[in-house]
XYZ file of C-alpha atoms in Angstrom:
787
model
C -0.045 0.012 0.028
C 1.625 3.292 -1.053
C 1.757 5.840 1.777
C -0.863 8.796 1.482
C 1.228 11.495 1.794
C 4.604 12.813 2.284
C 6.093 12.024 5.508
C 8.524 15.366 5.963
C 10.631 16.176 8.704
C 11.833 20.344 8.913
C 14.234 21.954 11.379
C 13.684 24.724 13.290
C 16.302 26.772 14.517
C 17.669 26.796 18.102
C 19.053 29.226 20.079
C 22.306 28.289 20.970
C 23.705 28.794 24.842
C 26.620 30.422 23.673
C 27.431 32.703 20.805
C 29.328 30.684 18.683
C 28.551 26.850 17.802
C 31.276 24.141 18.797
C 31.903 21.167 16.637
C 31.978 19.452 19.696
C 28.674 20.420 20.905
C 25.964 17.676 21.206
C 23.509 16.972 17.889
C 20.431 18.984 18.618
C 17.192 17.629 17.103
C 14.674 20.670 15.292
C 11.381 20.449 16.188
C 8.739 18.579 13.904
C 6.343 20.844 11.636
C 2.952 21.397 12.744
C 1.717 21.647 9.196
C 0.197 17.927 9.059
C 3.794 16.653 7.952
C 6.617 15.109 10.141
C 8.083 12.092 10.709
C 12.137 10.456 11.637
C 14.468 9.942 9.800
C 15.953 7.987 6.884
C 19.375 5.571 7.168
C 22.648 5.378 4.929
C 22.840 8.219 2.726
C 19.641 10.125 3.462
C 19.570 9.260 7.633
C 20.667 7.996 10.287
C 19.812 4.376 10.985
C 17.212 1.479 10.850
C 17.258 -1.960 11.422
C 18.817 -2.829 8.145
C 21.464 0.774 7.914
C 24.058 -0.067 9.529
C 25.708 3.128 11.185
C 28.875 2.044 9.835
C 27.940 2.541 6.392
C 30.149 3.853 4.069
C 29.070 7.239 1.774
C 28.273 6.909 -1.428
C 29.540 8.121 -4.319
C 27.452 9.901 -7.045
C 28.072 9.663 -10.924
C 25.125 12.098 -11.769
C 26.313 16.104 -12.382
C 24.187 18.681 -10.784
C 22.736 21.018 -12.961
C 22.450 24.147 -10.919
C 22.005 27.656 -12.452
C 25.514 28.061 -11.014
C 26.700 25.562 -13.057
C 25.025 26.049 -16.357
C 26.337 29.894 -15.811
C 29.403 28.340 -15.673
C 29.009 26.132 -18.627
C 27.826 29.303 -20.788
C 30.692 31.480 -19.454
C 33.057 28.315 -20.941
C 30.923 27.715 -23.913
C 31.627 31.729 -24.529
C 35.225 32.245 -24.182
C 36.400 29.644 -26.283
C 33.806 30.205 -29.160
C 34.684 30.344 -32.502
C 38.753 29.185 -31.550
C 39.772 25.598 -32.538
C 41.695 25.102 -29.516
C 38.343 24.869 -27.721
C 37.377 23.904 -23.894
C 36.066 20.600 -25.176
C 39.781 19.999 -27.029
C 41.389 21.125 -23.969
C 40.132 19.220 -21.277
C 39.980 15.827 -24.151
C 44.142 16.069 -24.245
C 44.750 16.731 -20.599
C 42.841 13.585 -19.668
C 45.307 11.868 -22.553
C 48.239 13.478 -21.135
C 46.771 12.368 -16.971
C 46.252 8.923 -19.010
C 49.584 8.601 -20.019
C 51.194 9.370 -17.072
C 49.053 7.037 -14.945
C 50.074 3.607 -17.575
C 54.255 5.249 -16.893
C 53.760 5.455 -13.549
C 52.351 2.204 -13.102
C 54.234 0.451 -15.307
C 57.571 1.849 -13.174
C 55.685 0.820 -9.947
C 55.152 -2.496 -11.527
C 58.702 -3.130 -12.755
C 59.932 -1.923 -9.452
C 57.608 -4.443 -7.223
C 58.687 -7.332 -10.087
C 62.822 -6.736 -9.309
C 62.949 -5.974 -6.021
C 60.706 -9.264 -5.031
C 62.743 -11.365 -7.365
C 66.237 -10.180 -6.100
C 65.111 -10.662 -2.548
C 63.888 -14.642 -3.086
C 66.998 -15.171 -5.065
C 69.228 -13.915 -2.812
C 67.519 -15.749 -0.004
C 67.542 -18.954 -1.595
C 71.194 -18.556 -2.797
C 72.616 -18.208 0.453
C 69.611 -21.149 1.744
C 71.516 -23.188 -1.144
C 75.320 -22.622 -0.160
C 74.596 -23.444 3.622
C 72.860 -27.124 2.202
C 76.085 -27.392 -0.255
C 78.513 -26.923 3.098
C 76.144 -29.369 5.038
C 74.257 -27.169 7.504
C 71.276 -28.470 7.306
C 70.323 -26.657 10.786
C 72.178 -23.022 10.159
C 70.175 -23.160 6.642
C 66.813 -23.833 8.231
C 67.291 -21.529 10.656
C 68.325 -18.898 8.485
C 65.593 -19.305 6.301
C 62.862 -19.585 9.084
C 64.070 -16.069 10.155
C 64.567 -14.380 7.397
C 60.995 -15.425 5.991
C 59.296 -14.294 9.244
C 61.195 -10.896 9.004
C 59.846 -10.506 5.868
C 56.425 -11.233 7.002
C 56.967 -8.926 10.155
C 58.016 -6.276 8.109
C 54.756 -7.068 5.494
C 52.243 -6.692 8.183
C 54.057 -3.664 9.926
C 52.807 -2.077 6.938
C 49.493 -2.940 6.958
C 49.514 -2.021 10.653
C 50.117 1.611 9.371
C 47.693 1.344 6.662
C 44.706 -1.293 7.315
C 43.495 -0.691 3.623
C 46.627 -2.036 2.280
C 45.197 -5.758 3.286
C 44.463 -8.162 0.632
C 44.542 -7.923 -2.744
C 43.106 -4.986 -2.981
C 40.275 -5.859 -5.554
C 36.948 -5.982 -3.766
C 37.889 -2.772 -2.589
C 38.572 -1.431 -6.030
C 35.086 -3.078 -7.325
C 33.549 -1.521 -4.846
C 35.146 2.240 -5.480
C 33.848 1.185 -9.237
C 30.115 -0.040 -7.792
C 29.652 3.938 -6.188
C 31.204 3.439 -2.909
C 33.714 5.721 -0.930
C 35.855 3.472 1.315
C 38.161 5.860 2.892
C 41.648 5.983 2.152
C 41.623 3.378 -0.605
C 43.226 5.926 -2.688
C 45.659 7.810 -0.695
C 49.619 7.713 -1.440
C 49.963 6.090 1.913
C 47.860 3.662 0.655
C 50.008 2.997 -1.955
C 53.327 3.043 -0.376
C 52.006 0.156 1.811
C 50.781 -1.539 -0.289
C 53.780 -1.900 -3.062
C 55.992 -2.410 -0.540
C 54.191 -4.585 1.881
C 53.383 -7.098 -1.363
C 57.064 -7.027 -1.833
C 57.696 -8.496 1.252
C 55.241 -10.984 1.188
C 56.031 -12.309 -1.833
C 59.504 -12.485 -0.215
C 58.390 -14.150 2.987
C 57.987 -17.401 0.890
C 53.832 -17.329 1.541
C 51.694 -18.580 -1.148
C 50.713 -14.943 -2.025
C 50.998 -13.489 -5.227
C 51.931 -9.787 -6.558
C 49.797 -9.532 -9.335
C 46.613 -8.758 -7.590
C 47.359 -5.879 -5.507
C 48.789 -4.128 -8.640
C 45.242 -3.681 -9.806
C 45.087 -1.714 -6.663
C 48.384 0.210 -7.332
C 46.734 0.900 -10.654
C 43.709 2.073 -9.310
C 45.927 4.260 -6.519
C 48.172 5.910 -8.993
C 45.442 7.041 -11.074
C 43.882 8.426 -8.013
C 46.582 10.229 -7.336
C 48.092 11.393 -10.838
C 44.346 12.737 -11.679
C 43.409 14.074 -8.202
C 44.122 17.439 -9.417
C 42.827 18.046 -12.234
C 39.391 15.592 -11.468
C 36.053 17.468 -10.959
C 33.710 15.389 -9.910
C 33.167 11.669 -8.883
C 32.313 10.268 -12.465
C 35.718 11.493 -13.517
C 37.703 10.155 -10.681
C 35.870 7.129 -11.326
C 37.111 6.461 -15.035
C 40.384 7.312 -13.901
C 40.284 4.655 -11.480
C 38.747 1.970 -13.994
C 41.848 2.763 -16.669
C 44.306 2.437 -13.582
C 42.607 -1.174 -13.004
C 43.319 -2.086 -16.545
C 47.003 -0.692 -16.782
C 47.287 -2.765 -12.997
C 46.356 -5.695 -14.431
C 48.247 -5.228 -17.850
C 51.919 -4.367 -15.916
C 51.055 -7.520 -13.772
C 50.603 -9.990 -16.979
C 51.950 -8.272 -20.407
C 47.963 -8.232 -21.008
C 46.804 -5.072 -22.332
C 43.760 -6.579 -24.148
C 43.168 -8.707 -21.046
C 43.724 -5.647 -18.930
C 41.132 -3.704 -20.315
C 38.643 -6.846 -20.522
C 39.494 -7.194 -16.927
C 38.124 -3.827 -15.684
C 35.104 -4.484 -17.649
C 34.343 -7.551 -16.283
C 35.307 -7.882 -12.841
C 35.739 -3.982 -12.336
C 33.311 -1.274 -13.129
C 29.814 -1.379 -12.868
C 30.032 1.624 -15.396
C 31.303 1.639 -18.944
C 30.791 3.468 -21.696
C 32.635 3.076 -25.755
C 34.555 6.214 -24.977
C 36.065 4.284 -21.655
C 37.192 1.371 -23.485
C 39.746 3.600 -25.803
C 40.447 5.009 -22.615
C 41.474 2.076 -21.184
C 43.249 0.497 -24.253
C 45.566 4.194 -24.317
C 46.273 3.653 -20.810
C 47.559 -0.100 -21.069
C 49.150 0.952 -24.390
C 51.362 3.306 -22.601
C 51.856 0.994 -19.816
C 53.038 -1.950 -21.625
C 55.400 0.588 -23.684
C 57.039 1.398 -20.563
C 57.384 -1.595 -18.663
C 58.950 -2.953 -22.047
C 61.796 0.026 -22.407
C 61.772 -0.343 -18.171
C 62.929 -3.865 -19.147
C 65.401 -3.286 -22.225
C 67.680 -1.257 -19.507
C 70.836 -3.113 -19.564
C 70.199 -4.979 -22.372
C 70.630 -4.063 -26.469
C 68.592 -1.689 -27.677
C 65.363 -2.829 -28.868
C 65.489 -5.755 -27.677
C 63.046 -6.926 -24.434
C 63.946 -9.322 -21.897
C 60.903 -10.962 -21.372
C 62.302 -13.662 -18.338
C 62.075 -10.344 -16.539
C 58.714 -9.849 -16.941
C 55.905 -11.993 -15.363
C 55.271 -14.396 -17.882
C 54.338 -17.880 -18.652
C 56.449 -18.544 -21.240
C 55.228 -19.211 -25.201
C 53.759 -22.543 -25.815
C 54.778 -23.697 -28.998
C 53.275 -26.265 -30.996
C 54.096 -30.264 -30.455
C 55.005 -31.011 -34.214
C 51.447 -31.294 -35.581
C 48.980 -28.867 -35.993
C 47.515 -28.816 -32.998
C 48.843 -29.628 -28.922
C 45.721 -31.643 -28.316
C 43.006 -33.725 -29.914
C 38.968 -32.786 -30.573
C 38.474 -35.579 -28.218
C 40.061 -34.017 -25.411
C 37.889 -31.291 -25.044
C 35.778 -33.914 -23.036
C 38.358 -34.257 -20.643
C 38.800 -29.971 -20.560
C 35.072 -30.145 -20.085
C 35.818 -32.286 -17.147
C 38.893 -30.426 -15.610
C 36.543 -27.275 -15.457
C 33.915 -29.191 -13.421
C 36.970 -30.114 -10.979
C 37.981 -26.955 -10.461
C 34.366 -25.274 -10.275
C 34.278 -27.879 -7.284
C 37.831 -27.198 -6.092
C 37.092 -23.044 -6.286
C 33.645 -23.502 -4.420
C 35.693 -25.357 -1.529
C 38.110 -23.058 -1.972
C 35.699 -20.053 -1.441
C 33.170 -21.462 1.282
C 36.691 -22.676 3.672
C 37.816 -19.156 3.460
C 34.793 -17.499 4.047
C 34.379 -19.379 7.224
C 37.577 -18.423 8.235
C 37.216 -15.345 7.309
C 34.353 -15.587 9.961
C 36.327 -16.680 12.365
C 38.751 -13.988 11.996
C 36.700 -11.152 12.338
C 35.399 -12.333 15.484
C 38.492 -13.049 16.813
C 41.977 -11.413 15.726
C 40.100 -8.766 13.021
C 39.815 -6.229 15.758
C 43.003 -5.920 17.302
C 46.337 -5.024 15.091
C 48.208 -6.625 17.327
C 46.374 -10.105 17.203
C 46.786 -10.153 13.214
C 50.189 -9.181 13.403
C 51.232 -12.063 15.838
C 48.598 -14.267 13.407
C 51.160 -13.454 10.511
C 53.673 -14.147 12.404
C 52.396 -17.640 13.214
C 51.272 -18.395 9.782
C 54.612 -17.446 8.266
C 56.464 -19.785 10.788
C 54.268 -22.765 9.441
C 54.600 -21.873 5.863
C 58.609 -22.160 6.979
C 58.558 -25.276 8.151
C 56.629 -27.144 6.191
C 58.851 -25.394 3.126
C 61.823 -26.833 4.128
C 60.723 -30.025 6.268
C 59.017 -30.990 3.148
C 61.990 -31.207 0.362
C 63.801 -32.160 3.482
C 62.189 -35.410 4.139
C 61.042 -36.075 0.035
C 65.065 -37.912 -0.165
C 64.117 -39.380 -3.690
C 66.775 -37.317 -6.260
C 65.668 -37.602 -9.972
C 68.024 -37.685 -12.654
C 67.534 -34.728 -14.979
C 66.529 -35.441 -18.321
C 69.512 -35.455 -20.859
C 69.017 -33.302 -24.124
C 68.495 -35.826 -27.080
C 67.548 -33.237 -29.464
C 63.835 -32.827 -28.614
C 63.890 -29.930 -25.882
C 63.810 -26.260 -26.971
C 65.815 -23.206 -26.211
C 63.345 -22.526 -23.386
C 63.257 -26.052 -21.999
C 66.948 -26.412 -21.483
C 66.978 -23.323 -19.536
C 64.014 -24.516 -17.589
C 66.217 -27.933 -16.762
C 69.014 -26.200 -15.465
C 66.427 -23.716 -12.937
C 65.509 -27.432 -11.278
C 65.980 -27.545 -7.695
C 68.535 -29.939 -6.463
C 68.132 -29.138 -2.995
C 70.794 -31.871 -1.401
C 70.976 -33.666 -4.926
C 74.129 -33.643 -7.011
C 74.283 -30.185 -8.475
C 73.228 -30.098 -12.402
C 72.666 -34.141 -12.982
C 69.983 -34.109 -10.142
C 67.081 -32.463 -8.953
C 64.838 -32.663 -5.691
C 60.855 -32.604 -6.924
C 59.695 -31.429 -4.178
C 62.366 -28.478 -3.984
C 61.822 -27.242 -7.800
C 57.847 -26.480 -6.488
C 57.964 -25.320 -3.348
C 61.959 -23.803 -2.745
C 61.748 -21.531 -6.066
C 59.612 -18.472 -6.956
C 56.234 -19.578 -7.803
C 56.629 -18.054 -11.256
C 59.454 -20.199 -12.041
C 57.361 -23.705 -10.320
C 54.387 -22.470 -12.357
C 56.993 -22.546 -16.219
C 58.282 -25.700 -14.722
C 54.479 -27.348 -14.734
C 53.611 -25.710 -17.861
C 56.595 -26.088 -19.849
C 58.585 -29.569 -19.339
C 56.550 -31.989 -21.375
C 58.124 -35.807 -19.444
C 56.638 -37.049 -16.676
C 59.325 -34.465 -14.899
C 57.222 -34.422 -12.024
C 55.815 -37.776 -10.626
C 52.232 -38.651 -9.275
C 53.070 -38.609 -5.410
C 54.930 -35.121 -5.771
C 51.811 -33.461 -7.677
C 49.602 -34.655 -4.541
C 51.618 -34.224 -2.231
C 52.495 -30.263 -3.392
C 48.545 -29.543 -4.043
C 47.105 -30.322 -1.057
C 50.013 -28.587 0.913
C 49.627 -25.473 -1.083
C 46.252 -24.824 -1.653
C 45.826 -25.506 2.257
C 48.092 -22.777 2.588
C 46.589 -20.535 -0.025
C 43.078 -21.038 1.786
C 44.252 -20.191 5.417
C 46.729 -17.112 4.022
C 44.082 -15.219 2.239
C 42.887 -12.729 4.218
C 45.980 -12.401 6.956
C 47.135 -8.844 7.612
C 49.726 -8.668 4.744
C 49.098 -7.052 0.959
C 48.838 -10.587 -0.779
C 46.701 -11.765 -4.131
C 44.929 -15.133 -5.135
C 45.850 -15.320 -9.195
C 49.270 -16.972 -8.696
C 48.486 -19.193 -5.660
C 45.236 -20.651 -7.731
C 47.291 -20.829 -10.926
C 50.038 -22.362 -9.015
C 47.791 -25.501 -7.651
C 46.029 -25.031 -10.501
C 48.560 -25.998 -12.614
C 50.078 -28.859 -10.712
C 46.245 -30.429 -10.416
C 45.820 -30.081 -14.044
C 49.008 -31.772 -14.432
C 48.390 -34.266 -12.223
C 45.142 -35.033 -14.388
C 47.363 -35.279 -17.019
C 49.650 -37.385 -15.872
C 46.826 -40.007 -14.953
C 45.274 -39.618 -18.250
C 48.411 -39.954 -20.530
C 49.373 -43.353 -18.470
C 45.544 -44.831 -19.132
C 45.917 -43.365 -22.802
C 49.546 -42.420 -24.437
C 47.921 -41.143 -26.777
C 46.309 -37.723 -25.253
C 48.149 -34.348 -24.781
C 51.329 -33.833 -22.968
C 50.565 -33.577 -19.090
C 51.558 -29.698 -19.307
C 48.699 -28.881 -21.611
C 46.484 -30.437 -18.704
C 48.401 -27.912 -16.689
C 47.318 -24.893 -18.278
C 43.451 -26.133 -18.495
C 43.706 -26.814 -14.707
C 45.729 -23.617 -13.879
C 42.608 -22.079 -15.500
C 40.278 -24.227 -14.154
C 41.061 -23.823 -10.566
C 41.328 -20.080 -10.921
C 38.156 -20.072 -13.028
C 36.625 -22.008 -9.996
C 37.708 -19.256 -7.399
C 37.330 -15.643 -9.116
C 34.278 -16.807 -11.594
C 36.359 -14.955 -14.515
C 35.574 -15.670 -18.416
C 36.332 -13.640 -20.669
C 39.247 -11.742 -19.135
C 40.867 -14.835 -17.949
C 40.838 -16.839 -21.498
C 42.454 -13.605 -23.231
C 44.702 -13.125 -20.225
C 46.135 -16.899 -20.347
C 46.479 -16.185 -24.009
C 48.347 -13.254 -23.795
C 50.660 -14.932 -21.613
C 51.238 -18.287 -23.228
C 51.344 -16.877 -26.945
C 49.403 -19.850 -28.363
C 46.334 -18.923 -30.184
C 45.245 -22.685 -30.342
C 44.120 -22.983 -26.729
C 41.451 -20.354 -26.917
C 38.383 -23.465 -27.256
C 40.052 -25.281 -24.470
C 40.099 -22.266 -22.167
C 36.463 -20.993 -22.905
C 34.804 -24.268 -22.214
C 37.436 -24.796 -19.390
C 36.619 -20.970 -17.606
C 32.361 -21.327 -18.482
C 32.073 -24.718 -16.945
C 33.941 -23.789 -13.667
C 32.063 -20.307 -13.563
C 28.378 -22.458 -13.833
C 29.790 -25.136 -11.664
C 31.260 -22.743 -8.509
C 28.004 -20.703 -9.093
C 26.014 -23.552 -8.219
C 27.333 -23.670 -4.680
C 28.783 -19.726 -3.679
C 29.935 -16.352 -5.155
C 33.143 -15.688 -5.963
C 35.658 -15.197 -3.525
C 35.758 -11.603 -4.081
C 32.359 -10.838 -3.693
C 32.599 -13.166 -0.865
C 34.880 -10.740 0.997
C 32.954 -7.902 -0.395
C 29.864 -8.661 1.438
C 31.718 -9.391 4.938
C 32.774 -6.142 4.611
C 30.349 -4.091 7.649
C 28.793 -1.651 6.059
C 29.230 -1.723 1.906
C 26.311 -2.136 0.020
C 27.432 -3.478 -3.106
C 24.231 -3.118 -5.626
C 24.867 -6.236 -8.345
C 24.166 -5.840 -12.295
C 20.441 -6.613 -11.765
C 17.733 -7.753 -8.724
C 17.562 -10.992 -8.052
C 14.624 -13.071 -9.460
C 12.546 -13.491 -6.272
C 12.616 -9.761 -6.161
C 11.018 -8.718 -9.543
C 8.448 -11.250 -9.351
C 7.291 -9.989 -6.495
C 5.771 -6.866 -7.530
C 7.148 -4.654 -5.032
C 7.309 -0.629 -5.807
C 9.263 2.225 -4.963
C 6.570 3.527 -3.038
C 6.885 0.487 -0.599
C 10.901 -0.039 -1.019
C 11.665 3.700 -0.276
C 11.851 4.945 3.763
C 9.213 7.290 3.591
C 10.999 9.925 6.374
C 12.469 12.863 4.710
C 14.305 15.864 5.602
C 14.117 19.186 3.453
C 15.178 21.924 3.367
C 13.486 25.034 1.368
C 15.045 27.189 -1.337
C 15.816 30.036 0.895
C 16.491 28.953 4.581
C 17.760 29.918 7.526
C 21.308 29.660 8.183
C 20.600 28.066 11.857
C 18.194 25.315 9.991
C 20.597 24.352 7.848
C 23.538 23.716 10.422
C 21.164 21.858 12.872
C 20.448 19.902 9.952
C 23.880 19.020 9.351
C 25.024 18.459 12.569
C 22.548 15.794 13.913
C 22.458 13.694 10.752
C 24.715 12.292 8.346
C 22.671 12.225 4.959
C 24.791 13.288 2.284
C 21.682 14.758 0.295
C 18.844 16.669 0.644
C 15.538 17.379 -0.817
C 14.277 21.014 -1.609
C 10.667 21.151 -1.216
C 9.411 24.692 -1.925
C 6.836 24.540 0.224
C 4.674 28.045 -0.970
C 4.131 26.172 -3.982
C 1.823 22.975 -2.817
C 5.373 21.581 -1.423
C 6.474 20.709 -4.852
C 10.118 19.155 -5.543
C 12.476 22.406 -6.424
C 15.816 20.328 -6.807
C 17.952 18.674 -4.620
C 21.206 19.834 -2.938
C 24.354 18.066 -1.578
C 25.744 18.183 1.970
C 28.865 19.220 0.916
C 27.598 21.977 -1.307
C 25.985 23.322 1.673
C 29.031 23.128 3.694
C 30.829 25.182 1.508
C 28.241 26.985 1.304
C 28.413 28.256 4.902
C 31.879 28.065 5.701
C 32.523 30.912 2.738
C 29.330 32.824 4.285
C 27.157 32.741 1.105
C 24.357 34.060 3.219
C 22.608 37.558 4.526
C 20.301 39.732 6.578
C 16.731 39.708 5.899
C 15.121 42.892 5.049
C 11.937 44.348 3.425
C 11.470 46.286 0.687
C 8.521 48.827 -1.014
C 7.959 47.214 -4.509
C 4.830 48.309 -6.356
C 2.506 49.010 -3.510
C 3.207 45.942 -1.582
C 5.799 44.521 0.861
C 8.374 42.008 -0.923
C 11.554 40.380 1.150
C 15.145 40.294 -0.229
C 18.107 39.138 1.355
C 21.491 41.346 1.025
C 24.371 39.579 1.747
C 28.465 40.594 1.153
C 28.577 39.872 -2.340
C 25.460 41.103 -3.923
C 21.306 41.833 -3.183
C 19.521 39.032 -4.656
C 15.533 39.889 -4.937
C 13.293 36.225 -4.667
C 10.950 38.160 -6.978
C 13.142 38.006 -10.087
C 13.160 34.978 -12.135
C 16.671 34.238 -12.579
C 18.555 34.104 -9.338
C 22.487 35.543 -8.992
C 24.473 33.389 -6.841
C 26.810 34.376 -4.055
C 29.250 31.812 -4.884
C 30.497 30.779 -8.335
C 30.367 27.432 -9.716
C 34.340 26.878 -9.918
C 34.850 28.077 -6.676
C 32.823 25.297 -5.151
C 34.433 22.694 -8.474
C 37.759 23.295 -7.257
C 37.016 22.181 -2.984
C 36.771 18.663 -4.830
C 37.153 16.164 -3.072
C 38.377 18.211 -0.332
C 34.991 19.815 1.100
C 34.822 21.366 4.309
C 32.589 19.415 6.970
C 30.726 20.606 9.637
C 33.345 20.439 12.484
C 35.003 23.136 9.957
C 31.620 25.647 10.722
C 31.854 28.387 13.123
C 28.214 29.961 13.137
C 27.696 32.657 15.530
C 24.195 34.070 17.372
C 24.005 36.390 14.572
C 24.859 34.153 11.703
C 22.135 31.982 12.636
C 19.313 34.340 11.639
C 20.807 35.131 8.363
C 19.416 33.506 5.199
C 20.846 31.430 2.514
C 19.451 30.926 -1.405
C 19.899 28.141 -2.199
C 18.312 28.150 -5.172
C 21.213 28.878 -7.643
C 23.203 25.993 -6.054
C 20.063 23.472 -5.995
C 20.091 20.436 -8.799
C 16.787 21.495 -10.510
C 16.663 18.322 -12.246
C 16.889 15.884 -10.241
C 16.757 12.150 -11.171
C 13.127 11.271 -9.457
C 10.816 8.411 -9.927
C 7.168 7.772 -9.256
C 5.913 5.648 -6.375
C 4.431 3.295 -8.573
C 7.592 2.231 -10.716
C 8.212 -1.452 -10.440
C 11.253 -2.334 -7.778
C 13.030 -3.694 -10.726
C 12.696 -0.626 -12.450
C 13.669 1.527 -9.685
C 16.736 -0.697 -9.010
C 17.886 -0.495 -12.509
C 17.848 3.607 -12.459
C 19.718 3.784 -9.633
C 22.176 1.587 -10.730
C 22.329 2.670 -14.022
C 23.466 6.269 -13.044
C 25.220 6.134 -10.488
C 23.050 8.235 -8.365
C 23.849 8.633 -4.153
C 19.849 9.421 -3.787
C 16.438 8.777 -5.933
C 14.034 11.099 -4.680
C 10.373 9.280 -4.952
C 7.531 11.404 -6.469
C 4.194 11.593 -6.435
C 1.593 12.260 -9.196
C 1.859 16.066 -7.846
C 5.927 16.018 -7.870
C 5.676 16.277 -4.252
C 8.171 13.891 -2.729
C 6.913 11.360 -0.774
C 10.059 9.249 0.000
C 13.997 8.821 -0.739
C 15.683 5.491 -1.911
C 19.549 5.209 -1.307
C 21.869 2.670 -1.963
C 20.703 0.878 1.496
C 17.242 0.470 0.607
C 17.936 -1.613 -2.598
C 20.743 -4.378 -0.498
C 18.660 -7.510 -0.991
C 18.647 -7.455 2.567
C 16.602 -5.060 2.489
C 14.553 -5.779 0.433
C 13.830 -9.135 2.138
C 12.370 -7.350 5.230
C 10.217 -5.266 2.999
C 9.243 -8.414 1.616
C 8.553 -10.110 4.666
C 6.943 -7.156 5.956
C 4.201 -6.812 3.176
C 3.732 -10.756 3.531
C 3.053 -10.269 7.493
C 0.652 -7.573 6.132
C -1.466 -9.465 3.976
C -1.264 -12.544 6.364
């Protein structure tokens, strides 16, 4: 049943006890209007609290430009100034945008290259020293050194998270939230970037089952935010730069520019456009070019040393038209099914562990730090003792002319551990006691049975168990490499068994690639972007169909049980109201309408309002947007105005004293200010502040704590008509919940006023009203009423 009339709250100014309003003064609620209008409050962006509106909710971003009179005047002035010129305002903004995108690509490439070089240096130095001690026969001394050096790196990585908690994890869930319209604090700060990059170098060097590729997405987003901070004028421009930065992050992590663009499209951005595709393409191109230039340092001019970049190595043809037969596609389908099941189990187990962490560990920084120390010690113990217990030394295959040059280099990199150097290798040490990238290349490219079934089973169980525990601890960490490595081991195991049963099948390294895609696809549920990323990393287009079949199967099977791991961690974050692409079918078919979904308690302001009223509203609630209701014109919706604009107007004292004038035989009220005089009888209103002054303050607007309002100031009036958004997006109270959700989600607004047929505000819909929990609560209440 729709509400019969709007329920609005209006604040009367209260008289302060002192001449100046203190920022620390307690909140004072105004009186409810007595002209049949009254109510309570809203939630999230337009209220304080309710059952499903947590006080920990993050603010929402708005991707819709406010079309106020001040904005229109500013745009008209800009176009008038550049009229008739070849180099107009549009071309200037476009050129500056591409200059900034170039800087984003260059800086992100430098960050990724430095991260890769530093982590590779620390890892190689660590293992070289351990190998030297082992060659001298000092097993105990090498063990103590190995445990201590890895523990030291883990402690440093956790220390960076102690300084900046947002730097923990891969950062992909946080970037997805931001691109969805959720303003998570400090996600784009330079402090977060420094902590993320230095922390992931140390966490990878600590030997933990983590990757540095996921954090590169976050670092790309932070680089984009930092580089464009002085040029972006609103949330929409900033969002587009963050999406391009995320694409550049994937590009520099995997040397996969097209895959990076598709990742940003498929997994990152909630709002996409053709122009954004071109910008992301340009940014990725610049990033990859810079990466090649940096990678060529120290080598001959123009020579690209791919060995220093993260790459799986090129998959060469096996002396025939294809590396697999058509009937093997069914085996790839089975791998996709198993990979989806493994991913679902991994995600569920990690979710349970994260719930336990949130209850017992995450509330204390000290406990999180101690947890990292304990897990690092366990990982170091297992990583050293497992190869030590594997006493079998396998002879290195001799070159019979069938090995390629890259395969011969990989044979030289096999780890001897305590075996004869150059003649034998330790299977378990070659997978554990080395860099994760080298282990993936071993599994992908060594054709023969380099690794036995027992070694692959033991390594797979060990590695994926540690990975599911480690993901979520207080260190910067990624999911890509652990998933790829454990999946490569499983795929190779599957290939060994299949080839023993049928010798005519493809080599087990082909199954290793498909297994890696299956497990990662089962955890992350990516399809298009992951297919292209793996193709760009392998350099062999013949695997397109096997990868497509495997990834699609893994996504479908895993989706039967739970969400992907990124969405699971998003939903575990308190106060995050993530909006999916579309509503669940049960909500679409329940005949909910906007009037039943909305919150009908609305706090509003008048077009011309007292400073005391505005100040009391800002002090007493956390709304980020307010309807402007013209009470002298049948209470119709005049427009909306944001909290930031109100604070800016009060901070800059854009108000004046009221006075009466005798005009045409009647008294008319006018408002005088320090800047000019405004007559409300005129059809056009002159702003007391120019739009560019408000625009320049983005995103660091003043808050209500920064305001100093005296007793005399409270009696002054603020004319909000020049600054109110006079063309706000609204929705009729009879519109379906599905259409309401689609409008709110597609345009990216902060709040959506609900109006009746007389254009009177009857409620407001915010992000909190459209979450699955809120809609389920509405449906339950309606069901009880009908019962």
